[in-house]
XYZ file of C-alpha atoms in Angstrom:
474
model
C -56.985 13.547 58.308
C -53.938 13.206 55.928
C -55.126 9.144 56.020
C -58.278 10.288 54.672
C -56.953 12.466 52.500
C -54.435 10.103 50.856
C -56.886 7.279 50.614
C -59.310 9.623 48.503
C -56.285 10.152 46.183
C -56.138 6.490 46.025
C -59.978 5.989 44.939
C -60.007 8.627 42.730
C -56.602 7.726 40.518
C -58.513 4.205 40.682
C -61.806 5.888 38.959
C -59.860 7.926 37.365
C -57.962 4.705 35.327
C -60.913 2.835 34.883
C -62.503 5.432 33.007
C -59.688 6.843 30.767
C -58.622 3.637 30.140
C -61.398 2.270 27.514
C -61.774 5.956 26.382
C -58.189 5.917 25.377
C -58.678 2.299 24.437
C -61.464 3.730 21.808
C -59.732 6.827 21.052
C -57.144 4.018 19.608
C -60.126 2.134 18.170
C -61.464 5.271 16.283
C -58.304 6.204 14.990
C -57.348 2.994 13.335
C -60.757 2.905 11.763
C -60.066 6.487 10.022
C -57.158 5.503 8.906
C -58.163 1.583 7.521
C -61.336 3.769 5.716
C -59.144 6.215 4.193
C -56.939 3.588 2.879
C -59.806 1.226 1.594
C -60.712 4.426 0.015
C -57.726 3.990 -2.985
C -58.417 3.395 -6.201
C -56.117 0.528 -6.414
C -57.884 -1.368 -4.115
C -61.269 -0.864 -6.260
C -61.171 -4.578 -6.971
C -58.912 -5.574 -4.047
C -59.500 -6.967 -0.749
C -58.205 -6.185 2.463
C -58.341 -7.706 6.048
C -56.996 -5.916 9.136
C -57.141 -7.492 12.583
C -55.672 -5.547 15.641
C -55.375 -6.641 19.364
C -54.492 -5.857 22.431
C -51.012 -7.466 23.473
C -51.552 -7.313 26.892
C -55.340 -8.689 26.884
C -55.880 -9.855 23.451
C -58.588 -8.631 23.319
C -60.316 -6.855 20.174
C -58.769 -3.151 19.607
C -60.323 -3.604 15.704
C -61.161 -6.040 13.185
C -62.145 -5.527 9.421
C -62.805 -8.721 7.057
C -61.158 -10.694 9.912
C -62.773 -13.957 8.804
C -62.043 -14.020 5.608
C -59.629 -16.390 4.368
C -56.531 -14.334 2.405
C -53.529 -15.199 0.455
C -50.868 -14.615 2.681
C -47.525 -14.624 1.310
C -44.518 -15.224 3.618
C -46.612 -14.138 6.485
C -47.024 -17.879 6.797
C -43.574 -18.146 7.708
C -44.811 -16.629 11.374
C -47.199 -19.844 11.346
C -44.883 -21.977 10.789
C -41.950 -20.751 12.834
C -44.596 -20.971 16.222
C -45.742 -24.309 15.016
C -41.910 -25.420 15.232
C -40.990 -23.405 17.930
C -43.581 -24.659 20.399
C -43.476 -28.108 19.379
C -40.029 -29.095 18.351
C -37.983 -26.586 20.942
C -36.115 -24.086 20.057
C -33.144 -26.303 20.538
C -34.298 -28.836 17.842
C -31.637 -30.048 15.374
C -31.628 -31.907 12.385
C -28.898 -34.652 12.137
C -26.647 -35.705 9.245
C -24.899 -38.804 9.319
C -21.488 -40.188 7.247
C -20.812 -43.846 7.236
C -18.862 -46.189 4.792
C -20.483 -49.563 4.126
C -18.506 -52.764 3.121
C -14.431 -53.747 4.324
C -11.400 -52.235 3.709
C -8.634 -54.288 2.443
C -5.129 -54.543 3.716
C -4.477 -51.989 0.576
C -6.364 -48.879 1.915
C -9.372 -50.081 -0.262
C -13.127 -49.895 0.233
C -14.871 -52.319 -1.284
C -18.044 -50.293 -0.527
C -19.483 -47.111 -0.457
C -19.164 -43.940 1.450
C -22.451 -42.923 2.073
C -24.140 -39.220 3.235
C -27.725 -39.856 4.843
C -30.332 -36.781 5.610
C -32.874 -36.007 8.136
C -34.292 -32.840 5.870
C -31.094 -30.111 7.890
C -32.412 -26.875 5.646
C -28.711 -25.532 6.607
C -26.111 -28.160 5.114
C -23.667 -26.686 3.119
C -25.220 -22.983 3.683
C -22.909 -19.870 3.752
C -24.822 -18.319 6.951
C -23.123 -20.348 10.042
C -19.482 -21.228 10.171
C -20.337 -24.431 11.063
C -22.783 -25.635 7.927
C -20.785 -24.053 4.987
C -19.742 -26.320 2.477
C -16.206 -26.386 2.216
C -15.934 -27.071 5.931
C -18.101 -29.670 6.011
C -16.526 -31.415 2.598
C -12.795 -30.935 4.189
C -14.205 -32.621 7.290
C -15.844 -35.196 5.456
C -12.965 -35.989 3.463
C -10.072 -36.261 6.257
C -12.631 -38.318 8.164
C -12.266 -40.708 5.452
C -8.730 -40.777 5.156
C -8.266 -41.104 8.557
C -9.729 -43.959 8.292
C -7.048 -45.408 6.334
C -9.421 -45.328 2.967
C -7.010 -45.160 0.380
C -9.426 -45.548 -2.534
C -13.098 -46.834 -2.556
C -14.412 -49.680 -5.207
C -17.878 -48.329 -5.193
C -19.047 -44.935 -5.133
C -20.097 -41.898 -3.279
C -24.255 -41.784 -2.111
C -26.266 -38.918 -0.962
C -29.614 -40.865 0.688
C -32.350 -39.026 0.385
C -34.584 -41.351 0.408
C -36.517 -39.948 3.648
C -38.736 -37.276 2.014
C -38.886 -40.131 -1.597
C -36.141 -36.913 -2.949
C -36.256 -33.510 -4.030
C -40.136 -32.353 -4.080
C -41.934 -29.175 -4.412
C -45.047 -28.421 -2.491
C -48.185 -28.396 -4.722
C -49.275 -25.130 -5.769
C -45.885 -23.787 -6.631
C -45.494 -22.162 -10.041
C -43.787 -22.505 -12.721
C -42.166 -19.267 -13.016
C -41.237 -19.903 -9.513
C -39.648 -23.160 -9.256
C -35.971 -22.812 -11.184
C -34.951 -19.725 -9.153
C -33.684 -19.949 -5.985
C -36.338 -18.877 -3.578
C -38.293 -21.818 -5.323
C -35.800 -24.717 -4.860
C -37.427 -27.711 -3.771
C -37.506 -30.125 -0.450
C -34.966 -32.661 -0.205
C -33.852 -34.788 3.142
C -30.530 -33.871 1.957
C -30.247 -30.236 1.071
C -27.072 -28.876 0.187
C -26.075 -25.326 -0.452
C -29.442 -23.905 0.276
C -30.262 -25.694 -2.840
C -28.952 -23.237 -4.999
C -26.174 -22.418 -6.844
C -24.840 -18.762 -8.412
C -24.374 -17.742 -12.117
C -22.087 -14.092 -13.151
C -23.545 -12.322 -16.146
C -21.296 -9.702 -17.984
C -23.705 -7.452 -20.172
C -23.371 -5.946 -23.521
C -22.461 -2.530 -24.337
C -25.714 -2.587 -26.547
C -29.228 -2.839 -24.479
C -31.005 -5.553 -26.141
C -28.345 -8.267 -27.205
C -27.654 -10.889 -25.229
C -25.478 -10.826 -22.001
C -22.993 -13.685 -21.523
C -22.693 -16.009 -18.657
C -18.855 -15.194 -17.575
C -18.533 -17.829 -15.013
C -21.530 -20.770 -14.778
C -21.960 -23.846 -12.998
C -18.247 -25.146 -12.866
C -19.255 -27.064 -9.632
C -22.200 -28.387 -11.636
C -20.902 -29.267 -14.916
C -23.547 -31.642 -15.406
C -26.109 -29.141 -16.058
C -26.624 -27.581 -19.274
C -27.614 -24.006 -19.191
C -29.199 -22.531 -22.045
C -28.882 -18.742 -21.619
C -31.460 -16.269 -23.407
C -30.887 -13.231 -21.341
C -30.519 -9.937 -22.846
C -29.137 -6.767 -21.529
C -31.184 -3.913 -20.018
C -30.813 -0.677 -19.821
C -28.897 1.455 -17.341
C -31.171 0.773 -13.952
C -33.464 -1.899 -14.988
C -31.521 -4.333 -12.226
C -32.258 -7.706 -12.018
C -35.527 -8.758 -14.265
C -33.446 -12.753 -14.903
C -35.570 -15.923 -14.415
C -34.498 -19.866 -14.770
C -36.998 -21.919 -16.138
C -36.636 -25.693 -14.582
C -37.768 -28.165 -12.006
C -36.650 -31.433 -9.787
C -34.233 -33.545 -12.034
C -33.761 -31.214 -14.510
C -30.532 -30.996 -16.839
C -31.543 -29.015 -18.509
C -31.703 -24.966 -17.015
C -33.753 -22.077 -19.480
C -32.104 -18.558 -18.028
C -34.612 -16.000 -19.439
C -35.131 -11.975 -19.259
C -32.990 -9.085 -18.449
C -29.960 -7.995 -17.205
C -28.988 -4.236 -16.272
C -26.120 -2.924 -17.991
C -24.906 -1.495 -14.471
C -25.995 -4.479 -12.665
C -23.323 -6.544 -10.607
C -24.697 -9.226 -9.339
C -24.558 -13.210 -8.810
C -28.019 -14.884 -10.140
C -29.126 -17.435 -7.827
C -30.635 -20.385 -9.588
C -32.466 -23.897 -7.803
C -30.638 -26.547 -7.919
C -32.280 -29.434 -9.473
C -30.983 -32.024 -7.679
C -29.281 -31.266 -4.311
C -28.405 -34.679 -3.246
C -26.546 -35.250 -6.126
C -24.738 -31.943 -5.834
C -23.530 -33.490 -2.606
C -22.472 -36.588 -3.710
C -20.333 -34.683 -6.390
C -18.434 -32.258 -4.556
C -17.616 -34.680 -2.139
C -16.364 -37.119 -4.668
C -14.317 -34.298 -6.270
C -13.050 -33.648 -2.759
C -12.007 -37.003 -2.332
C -10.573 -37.575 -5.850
C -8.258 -34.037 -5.151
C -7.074 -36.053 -2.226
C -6.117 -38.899 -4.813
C -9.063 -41.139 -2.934
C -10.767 -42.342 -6.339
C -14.502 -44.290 -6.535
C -15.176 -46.705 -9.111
C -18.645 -45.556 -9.972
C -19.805 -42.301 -10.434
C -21.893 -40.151 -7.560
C -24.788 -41.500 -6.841
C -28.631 -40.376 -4.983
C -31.112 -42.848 -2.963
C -32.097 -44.222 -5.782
C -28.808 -46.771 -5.461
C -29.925 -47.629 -2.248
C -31.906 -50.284 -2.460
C -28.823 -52.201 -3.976
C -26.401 -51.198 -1.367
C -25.620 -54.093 1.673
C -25.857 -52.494 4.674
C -25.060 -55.310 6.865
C -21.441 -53.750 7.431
C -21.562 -49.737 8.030
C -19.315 -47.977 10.210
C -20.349 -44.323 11.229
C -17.634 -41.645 10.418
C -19.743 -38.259 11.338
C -22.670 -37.198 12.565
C -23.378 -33.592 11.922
C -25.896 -31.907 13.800
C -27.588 -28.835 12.410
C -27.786 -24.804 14.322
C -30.817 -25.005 16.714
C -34.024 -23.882 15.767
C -33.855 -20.885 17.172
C -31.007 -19.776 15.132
C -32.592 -21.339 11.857
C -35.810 -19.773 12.596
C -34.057 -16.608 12.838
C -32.592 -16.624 9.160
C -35.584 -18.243 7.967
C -37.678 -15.113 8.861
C -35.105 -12.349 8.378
C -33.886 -13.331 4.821
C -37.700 -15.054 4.491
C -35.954 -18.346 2.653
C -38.740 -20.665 1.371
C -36.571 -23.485 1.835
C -36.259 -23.434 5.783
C -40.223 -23.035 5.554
C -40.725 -26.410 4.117
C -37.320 -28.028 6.063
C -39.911 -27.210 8.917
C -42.757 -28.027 8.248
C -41.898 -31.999 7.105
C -40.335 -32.014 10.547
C -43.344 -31.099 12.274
C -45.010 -33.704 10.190
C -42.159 -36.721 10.734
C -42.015 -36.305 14.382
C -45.653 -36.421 14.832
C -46.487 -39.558 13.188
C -43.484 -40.434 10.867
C -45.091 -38.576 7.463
C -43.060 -36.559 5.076
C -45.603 -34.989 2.630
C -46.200 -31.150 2.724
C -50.025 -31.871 2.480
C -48.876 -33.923 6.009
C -47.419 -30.732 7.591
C -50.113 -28.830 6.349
C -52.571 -30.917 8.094
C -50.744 -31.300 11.358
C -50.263 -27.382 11.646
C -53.819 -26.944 10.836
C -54.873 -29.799 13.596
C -52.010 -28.350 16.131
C -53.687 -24.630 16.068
C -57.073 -26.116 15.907
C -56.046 -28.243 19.291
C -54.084 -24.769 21.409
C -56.580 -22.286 19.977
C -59.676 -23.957 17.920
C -58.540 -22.331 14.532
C -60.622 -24.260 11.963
C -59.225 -25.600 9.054
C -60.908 -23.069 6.781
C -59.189 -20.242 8.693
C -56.055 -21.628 8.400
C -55.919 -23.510 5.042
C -52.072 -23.663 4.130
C -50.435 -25.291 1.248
C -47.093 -25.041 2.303
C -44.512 -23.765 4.926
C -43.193 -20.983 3.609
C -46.072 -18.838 2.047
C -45.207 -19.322 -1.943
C -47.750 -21.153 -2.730
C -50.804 -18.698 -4.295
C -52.693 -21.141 -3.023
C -52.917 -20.379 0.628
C -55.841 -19.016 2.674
C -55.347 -17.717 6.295
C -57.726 -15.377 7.906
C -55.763 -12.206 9.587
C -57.959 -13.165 13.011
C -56.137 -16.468 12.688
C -52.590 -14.891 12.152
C -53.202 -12.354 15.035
C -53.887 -15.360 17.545
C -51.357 -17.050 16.900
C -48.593 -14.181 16.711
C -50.650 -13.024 20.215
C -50.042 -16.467 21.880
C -46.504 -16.661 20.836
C -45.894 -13.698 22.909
C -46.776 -15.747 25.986
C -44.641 -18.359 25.231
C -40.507 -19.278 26.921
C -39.287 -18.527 23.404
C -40.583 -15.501 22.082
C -37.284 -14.101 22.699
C -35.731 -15.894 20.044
C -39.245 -15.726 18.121
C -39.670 -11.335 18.475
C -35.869 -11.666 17.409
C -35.845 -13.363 13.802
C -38.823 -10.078 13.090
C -37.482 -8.218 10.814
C -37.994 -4.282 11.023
C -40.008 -2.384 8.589
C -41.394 0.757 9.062
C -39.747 1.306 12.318
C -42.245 -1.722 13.269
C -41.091 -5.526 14.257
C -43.221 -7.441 11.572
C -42.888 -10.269 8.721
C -43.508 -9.569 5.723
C -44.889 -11.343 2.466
C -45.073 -10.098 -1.454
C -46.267 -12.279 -4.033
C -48.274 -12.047 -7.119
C -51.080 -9.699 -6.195
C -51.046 -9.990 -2.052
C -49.182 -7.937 0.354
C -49.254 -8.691 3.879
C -47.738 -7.984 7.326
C -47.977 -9.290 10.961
C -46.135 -8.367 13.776
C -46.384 -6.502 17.171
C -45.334 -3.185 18.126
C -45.493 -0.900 21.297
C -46.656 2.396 20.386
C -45.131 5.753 22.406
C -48.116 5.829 25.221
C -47.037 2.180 26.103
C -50.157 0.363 23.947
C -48.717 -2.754 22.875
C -51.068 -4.023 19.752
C -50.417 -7.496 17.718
C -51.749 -7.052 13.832
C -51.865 -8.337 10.764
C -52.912 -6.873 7.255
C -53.299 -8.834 4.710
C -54.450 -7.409 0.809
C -54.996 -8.864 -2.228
C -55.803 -7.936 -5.445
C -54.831 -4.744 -5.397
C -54.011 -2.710 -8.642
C -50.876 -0.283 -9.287
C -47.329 -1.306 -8.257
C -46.497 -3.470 -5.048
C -44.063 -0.346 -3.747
C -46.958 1.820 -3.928
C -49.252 -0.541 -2.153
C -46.631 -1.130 0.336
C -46.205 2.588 1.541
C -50.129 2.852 1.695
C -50.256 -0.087 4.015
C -47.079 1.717 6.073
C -49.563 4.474 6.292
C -52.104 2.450 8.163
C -49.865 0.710 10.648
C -48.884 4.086 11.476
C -52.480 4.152 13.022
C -50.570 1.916 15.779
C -47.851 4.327 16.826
């Protein structure tokens, strides 16, 4: 009897799941629709366009889609797309390799009679501030003794950063021009150095409206010339400076606003990273009293250099991906974007464009999960360019099949947290979007991405309406 009893229990806990579970799975369902109606609803999204896509983590299947197929601007959401490209096909333990090497003979004075030469492979981190490892003045004082011990007293010739591998520093088309002479819109180089980006002080006047002076500029790039037109803003008006410029620039327009309260360090592209390079390191070698004969010099100078005799002094090899990929989506830099996304496109066939990376991320997800091309229509790694077009049903199935994947450990890690929700995020001009996964408090699990564009009204306002909605999830 208590057999029968207890297998009745069984059967009816069975029944008993399957039928709560797609009620509960629709009580979900309904809810997320009030809430993405009510938020369509705004007036700021009169002219705007939104696309939610929600599924389930465990099954991916469809908990609710709205404007799923519609292709969106996406912002640095991208950065997810690109992050899984890299992850799954270069390994998360993927580095990027430096390499120092003198060419030419040295005499029985100590003297080169050649150059010492710095060649890239496109390492995003060289010279950056966020590992131990990669910041600059550990790398140049490694650099350096590495020369002197090998008994280089002085070098006739000159100091070369090759960066010939992606044909120097490029931006990825669609970038704009309000973009590309800040920081977060450096360009590309095979040989990046300092994030390719350097810092300017301000000191502002007493008097809102006249100009506010640069108090300590570019001393490790004198050969830049700086022509500052910034003003000072009022008490709270922060940070509203902008530097006009592109690739090979020497000349730098610093435009805008600075608070009068304001204390902080403007971060400005470098025009020309390889060159940076090849400058500190000849400064660091002339403090040593090792003097060139020629001034630093880029790839450019290559094609003149012998290279019959080298000799190999260093090869540096970059963080693994995993902890790149975790910077790249925490402090969302544009530059690790593109760093990845050439190196998808050099390892699989030896190409360094962006339009090349584009293509091969397009093809990859088209291969693992038959994305089309006009779903996932990408103009760069990072998500700058205005240009981009990704459908949120393509986002969601990529973020879902990440999740089944060795290294989504490393992958859920570099999320940043918003809302009390693990999720990327992306702001430019106009579009707002997030992606990311979350486990609500019954144990659901959902992967989503919103995406909205042209939307009216300021982007913090947008931003808490679209909290609002994801709250749907919890």
């Amino acid at each position: 009897m208590k057999q029968i009893l207890l297998t009745t229990t069984v059967i009816c806990a069975y029944v008993l799941t399957i039928i709560t579970t797609p009620l509960f799975a629709q009580d979900t369902r309904s809810k997320i629709q009030d809430a993405f109606t009510q938020f369509q609803q705004q007036e700021s999204l009169k002219n705007g366009l939104s696309s939610l896509t929600v599924l389930n983590a465990k099954t991916g299947q469809t908990i609710f889609a709205a404007n799923e197929n519609v292709g969106l601007a996406t912002a640095s959401t991208m950065k997810v797309i690109t992050s899984a490209t890299a992850l799954d096909f270069l390994g998360k333990n993927y580095q990027f390799k430096t390499t120092l090497y003198y060419t030419g003979d040295i005499d029985e004075n100590g003297t080169l009679n050649g150059n010492i030469i710095v060649s890239g492979s496109g390492d995003p981190t060289l010279g950056s501030t966020r590992y131990a490892e990669t910041q600059a003045s550990t790398l140049l004082n490694k650099w350096v003794s590495l020369v002197q011990n090998a008994g280089i007293k002085s070098i006739h010739g000159s100091v070369i950063a090759d960066d010939r591998l992606y044909n120097g520093n490029q931006l990825p088309g669609g970038w704009i021009w309000t973009d590309m002479g800040n920081y977060y819109g450096a360009g590309i180089s095979s040989l990046n150095w300092c994030e390719n980006s350097f810092g300017i002080n301000f000191q502002p006047s007493n008097k809102v409206g006249t100009k506010a002076e640069i108090i300590q500029d570019t001393t490790r790039a004198p050969y830049l010339n700086i022509i500052n037109e910034t003003t000072t803003g009022k008490v709270g008006s922060g940070d509203n400076v902008y530097a006009y410029a592109a690739p090979y620039s020497t000349k730098i327009f610093v435009r805008g606003t600075y608070g009068q309260d304001l204390k902080k360090t403007i971060e400005l592209a470098s025009p020309d990273p390889a060159y940076d390079l090849a400058f500190q390191l000849n400064a660091g070698l002339h403090k040593q009293g090792i003097f060139t004969s020629e001034a630093p010099a880029t790839g450019i100078k290559m094609d003149s250099i012998d290279l019959t005799k080298k000799q190999t002094l260093d090869i540096h090899l970059s963080p693994t991906l995993d902890k790149i990929v975790y910077w790249f989506n925490q402090k969302s830099i544009n530059l690790y974007g593109e760093a990845l996304l050439k190196a998808i496109a050099y390892t699989t066939a030896g190409k360094t464009g962006t339009d090349d990376g584009a293509y091969y991320i397009q093809k990859y997800w088209n291969a693992k999960l038959g994305i089309k091309s006009s779903e996932l229509n990408s103009m760069d790694g990072s998500g700058l360019s205005p240009q981009n077009r990704v459908t949120t049903l393509a986002m969601t199935k990529i973020m879902q099949y990440a999740q089944k994947q060795s290294w989504y450990p490393v992958f859920y890690e570099s999320l940043p947290t918003y809302n009390n929700m693990k999720m990327k995020s992306g702001t430019i001009g106009g579009a707002l979007g997030y992606t990311g996964v979350h486990t609500n408090k019954e144990g659901q699990s959902f992967t989503y991405t919103l995406l909205v564009n042209n939307y009216a009204g300021s982007a913090s306002s947008m931003r808490q309406q679209m909290f609002k909605l994801l709250d749907a999830l919890k």
